[in-house]
Amino acid sequence: MTYQLITDQLMLSYSGYLRNHHGVYVHERPTEYMLTWVIRGRTYYTINSKTPNYKDKPYEAGDMLILPPNVMLADGVAPLEQCDVLYVMFHGQLAPWFYDRIKPADGHRIHIGESGPIRQAFEEVVISNAASAGRDDYDSLHPHTSL
C-alpha cells in the first residue's frame, strides 16, 4: 500500500472519488479513520450495520461523515438514485487528535456545504493521493474541472 505523507505523523492511506455511486457497500477499516464528502445527490450511511437504513436521514450534497477505525459502515444509495462522493482514509499519531477536533459532539455528520475553496482543497488531496499510488482511475477528476 502506498501512503501520502501529510505530516510526519498523519498519512493518507487511500482516497477516491465515486462518480455515479449506486448500490450498497459495507466498509470496516481496522486501523484507519475515514472521511467522506457527498458532493452530489444523497446516500444513506448506517453506522455499525451491514444494511443501510433508508428510513434514516440521508447524507446529502455538502454533508461529510467522519468515522474512527473499527466501525462498520453500511453505505447505500436508494434504488434509482446516484450520488458522487469524495473520500479519504487516514492514519498516524495525529489521526486521533484530528478526528477529535472535527467530529461533531452529536454524532458523525458534519455539514460544510458545497464550499468552493474547501472542495478544491479536498479534491486536490484525493487527486494527489491517487496519483502517488499510481492509480489512473481518477483521470476525469482534475482541480480545474467542476464536478
mmCIF file of C-alpha atoms in Angstrom:
data_model
loop_
_atom_site.group_PDB
_atom_site.id
_atom_site.type_symbol
_atom_site.label_atom_id
_atom_site.label_comp_id
_atom_site.label_asym_id
_atom_site.label_seq_id
_atom_site.Cartn_x
_atom_site.Cartn_y
_atom_site.Cartn_z
ATOM 1 C CA MET A 1 0.000 0.000 0.000
ATOM 2 C CA THR A 2 1.271 3.458 -0.899
ATOM 3 C CA TYR A 3 0.949 6.292 1.592
ATOM 4 C CA GLN A 4 0.998 10.018 1.043
ATOM 5 C CA LEU A 5 2.643 11.905 3.846
ATOM 6 C CA ILE A 6 0.729 14.953 5.063
ATOM 7 C CA THR A 7 2.977 15.466 8.060
ATOM 8 C CA ASP A 8 5.385 13.031 9.625
ATOM 9 C CA GLN A 9 2.534 11.940 11.913
ATOM 10 C CA LEU A 10 -0.574 11.997 9.676
ATOM 11 C CA MET A 11 -0.771 9.968 6.471
ATOM 12 C CA LEU A 12 -3.388 9.289 3.817
ATOM 13 C CA SER A 13 -3.569 5.614 3.062
ATOM 14 C CA TYR A 14 -6.279 5.720 0.436
ATOM 15 C CA SER A 15 -8.517 8.222 -1.301
ATOM 16 C CA GLY A 16 -11.052 8.150 -4.050
ATOM 17 C CA TYR A 17 -13.899 9.662 -5.965
ATOM 18 C CA LEU A 18 -17.065 7.661 -6.512
ATOM 19 C CA ARG A 19 -18.841 9.143 -9.507
ATOM 20 C CA ASN A 20 -22.450 7.994 -10.030
ATOM 21 C CA HIS A 21 -22.143 5.878 -6.884
ATOM 22 C CA HIS A 22 -25.014 3.409 -6.521
ATOM 23 C CA GLY A 23 -25.832 0.148 -4.776
ATOM 24 C CA VAL A 24 -24.796 -0.977 -1.287
ATOM 25 C CA TYR A 25 -21.270 -1.194 0.162
ATOM 26 C CA VAL A 26 -20.077 -2.271 3.600
ATOM 27 C CA HIS A 27 -16.830 -0.808 4.983
ATOM 28 C CA GLU A 28 -14.783 -1.538 8.083
ATOM 29 C CA ARG A 29 -11.200 -0.322 8.364
ATOM 30 C CA PRO A 30 -9.296 -1.738 11.342
ATOM 31 C CA THR A 31 -6.559 0.917 11.539
ATOM 32 C CA GLU A 32 -7.773 3.859 9.505
ATOM 33 C CA TYR A 33 -10.079 6.806 10.006
ATOM 34 C CA MET A 34 -12.497 7.617 7.192
ATOM 35 C CA LEU A 35 -13.757 10.990 5.979
ATOM 36 C CA THR A 36 -16.323 11.148 3.159
ATOM 37 C CA TRP A 37 -17.954 14.135 1.498
ATOM 38 C CA VAL A 38 -21.145 13.813 -0.545
ATOM 39 C CA ILE A 39 -20.800 16.312 -3.376
ATOM 40 C CA ARG A 40 -23.883 15.429 -5.443
ATOM 41 C CA GLY A 41 -27.085 13.532 -4.708
ATOM 42 C CA ARG A 42 -27.619 11.662 -1.456
ATOM 43 C CA THR A 43 -26.672 8.409 0.230
ATOM 44 C CA TYR A 44 -27.610 6.596 3.423
ATOM 45 C CA TYR A 45 -24.834 5.803 5.906
ATOM 46 C CA THR A 46 -25.781 3.439 8.713
ATOM 47 C CA ILE A 47 -23.208 3.002 11.487
ATOM 48 C CA ASN A 48 -22.491 -0.479 12.948
ATOM 49 C CA SER A 49 -24.648 -2.288 10.421
ATOM 50 C CA LYS A 50 -24.254 -4.321 7.250
ATOM 51 C CA THR A 51 -27.508 -2.934 5.851
ATOM 52 C CA PRO A 52 -28.304 0.717 5.129
ATOM 53 C CA ASN A 53 -31.459 2.027 6.775
ATOM 54 C CA TYR A 54 -33.305 4.025 4.143
ATOM 55 C CA LYS A 55 -35.569 5.462 6.853
ATOM 56 C CA ASP A 56 -32.618 7.383 8.347
ATOM 57 C CA LYS A 57 -31.950 10.960 7.305
ATOM 58 C CA PRO A 58 -29.812 10.770 4.142
ATOM 59 C CA TYR A 59 -26.410 12.372 3.770
ATOM 60 C CA GLU A 60 -26.871 14.981 1.052
ATOM 61 C CA ALA A 61 -24.587 17.203 -1.008
ATOM 62 C CA GLY A 62 -22.459 19.201 1.424
ATOM 63 C CA ASP A 63 -22.529 16.579 4.198
ATOM 64 C CA MET A 64 -19.392 14.882 5.475
ATOM 65 C CA LEU A 65 -19.099 11.719 7.533
ATOM 66 C CA ILE A 66 -16.116 11.009 9.773
ATOM 67 C CA LEU A 67 -15.503 7.644 11.426
ATOM 68 C CA PRO A 68 -12.803 6.217 13.682
ATOM 69 C CA PRO A 69 -11.199 2.811 12.991
ATOM 70 C CA ASN A 70 -13.088 -0.434 13.663
ATOM 71 C CA VAL A 71 -16.539 0.957 12.939
ATOM 72 C CA MET A 72 -18.693 -0.900 10.446
ATOM 73 C CA LEU A 73 -20.477 1.308 7.943
ATOM 74 C CA ALA A 74 -23.236 0.347 5.521
ATOM 75 C CA ASP A 75 -23.328 2.810 2.624
ATOM 76 C CA GLY A 76 -26.395 2.602 0.426
ATOM 77 C CA VAL A 77 -27.814 4.706 -2.341
ATOM 78 C CA ALA A 78 -31.574 4.319 -2.712
ATOM 79 C CA PRO A 79 -32.721 2.438 -5.819
ATOM 80 C CA LEU A 80 -32.824 4.573 -8.967
ATOM 81 C CA GLU A 81 -30.654 7.252 -7.327
ATOM 82 C CA GLN A 82 -26.969 8.082 -7.707
ATOM 83 C CA CYS A 83 -24.514 10.303 -5.889
ATOM 84 C CA ASP A 84 -20.910 11.484 -6.083
ATOM 85 C CA VAL A 85 -18.647 11.018 -3.062
ATOM 86 C CA LEU A 86 -15.048 12.048 -2.314
ATOM 87 C CA TYR A 87 -13.322 10.105 0.468
ATOM 88 C CA VAL A 88 -10.007 9.687 2.254
ATOM 89 C CA MET A 89 -8.708 7.078 4.699
ATOM 90 C CA PHE A 90 -6.012 8.327 7.070
ATOM 91 C CA HIS A 91 -3.909 7.143 9.997
ATOM 92 C CA GLY A 92 -0.882 8.092 12.096
ATOM 93 C CA GLN A 93 -0.111 9.572 15.506
ATOM 94 C CA LEU A 94 -2.055 12.787 14.763
ATOM 95 C CA ALA A 95 -5.124 10.956 13.394
ATOM 96 C CA PRO A 96 -6.921 10.649 16.773
ATOM 97 C CA TRP A 97 -6.233 14.328 17.517
ATOM 98 C CA PHE A 98 -7.529 15.396 14.088
ATOM 99 C CA TYR A 99 -10.624 13.188 14.473
ATOM 100 C CA ASP A 100 -11.404 14.608 17.933
ATOM 101 C CA ARG A 101 -11.139 18.195 16.645
ATOM 102 C CA ILE A 102 -13.554 17.860 13.745
ATOM 103 C CA LYS A 103 -16.012 15.195 14.957
ATOM 104 C CA PRO A 104 -19.300 16.788 15.976
ATOM 105 C CA ALA A 105 -20.392 16.184 19.566
ATOM 106 C CA ASP A 106 -23.732 14.755 18.477
ATOM 107 C CA GLY A 107 -22.577 12.122 16.006
ATOM 108 C CA HIS A 108 -20.608 11.627 12.794
ATOM 109 C CA ARG A 109 -22.270 14.086 10.388
ATOM 110 C CA ILE A 110 -20.603 17.391 9.533
ATOM 111 C CA HIS A 111 -22.412 19.792 7.210
ATOM 112 C CA ILE A 112 -19.951 22.080 5.458
ATOM 113 C CA GLY A 113 -21.981 22.865 2.385
ATOM 114 C CA GLU A 114 -20.510 22.973 -1.064
ATOM 115 C CA SER A 115 -17.734 25.498 -0.425
ATOM 116 C CA GLY A 116 -15.526 26.174 -3.432
ATOM 117 C CA PRO A 117 -12.153 26.601 -1.645
ATOM 118 C CA ILE A 118 -12.687 23.682 0.765
ATOM 119 C CA ARG A 119 -13.936 21.459 -2.030
ATOM 120 C CA GLN A 120 -10.995 22.345 -4.254
ATOM 121 C CA ALA A 121 -8.514 21.533 -1.478
ATOM 122 C CA PHE A 122 -10.260 18.222 -0.741
ATOM 123 C CA GLU A 123 -10.257 17.315 -4.459
ATOM 124 C CA GLU A 124 -6.539 18.109 -4.702
ATOM 125 C CA VAL A 125 -5.805 15.776 -1.767
ATOM 126 C CA VAL A 126 -7.798 12.993 -3.452
ATOM 127 C CA ILE A 127 -6.108 13.572 -6.807
ATOM 128 C CA SER A 128 -2.563 13.773 -5.449
ATOM 129 C CA ASN A 129 -3.009 10.663 -3.307
ATOM 130 C CA ALA A 130 -4.440 8.695 -6.238
ATOM 131 C CA ALA A 131 -1.522 9.822 -8.413
ATOM 132 C CA SER A 132 1.082 8.936 -5.768
ATOM 133 C CA ALA A 133 -0.443 5.455 -5.533
ATOM 134 C CA GLY A 134 -0.063 5.057 -9.295
ATOM 135 C CA ARG A 135 -3.807 4.754 -9.920
ATOM 136 C CA ASP A 136 -5.247 6.261 -13.067
ATOM 137 C CA ASP A 137 -8.930 5.682 -12.300
ATOM 138 C CA TYR A 138 -9.382 9.319 -11.276
ATOM 139 C CA ASP A 139 -8.311 10.802 -14.611
ATOM 140 C CA SER A 140 -11.618 12.586 -15.016
ATOM 141 C CA LEU A 141 -11.159 14.449 -11.730
ATOM 142 C CA HIS A 142 -8.827 17.436 -12.013
ATOM 143 C CA PRO A 143 -8.532 20.571 -9.860
ATOM 144 C CA HIS A 144 -9.699 22.729 -12.763
ATOM 145 C CA THR A 145 -12.720 20.502 -13.517
ATOM 146 C CA SER A 146 -16.027 21.259 -11.928
ATOM 147 C CA LEU A 147 -17.790 18.141 -10.749
#
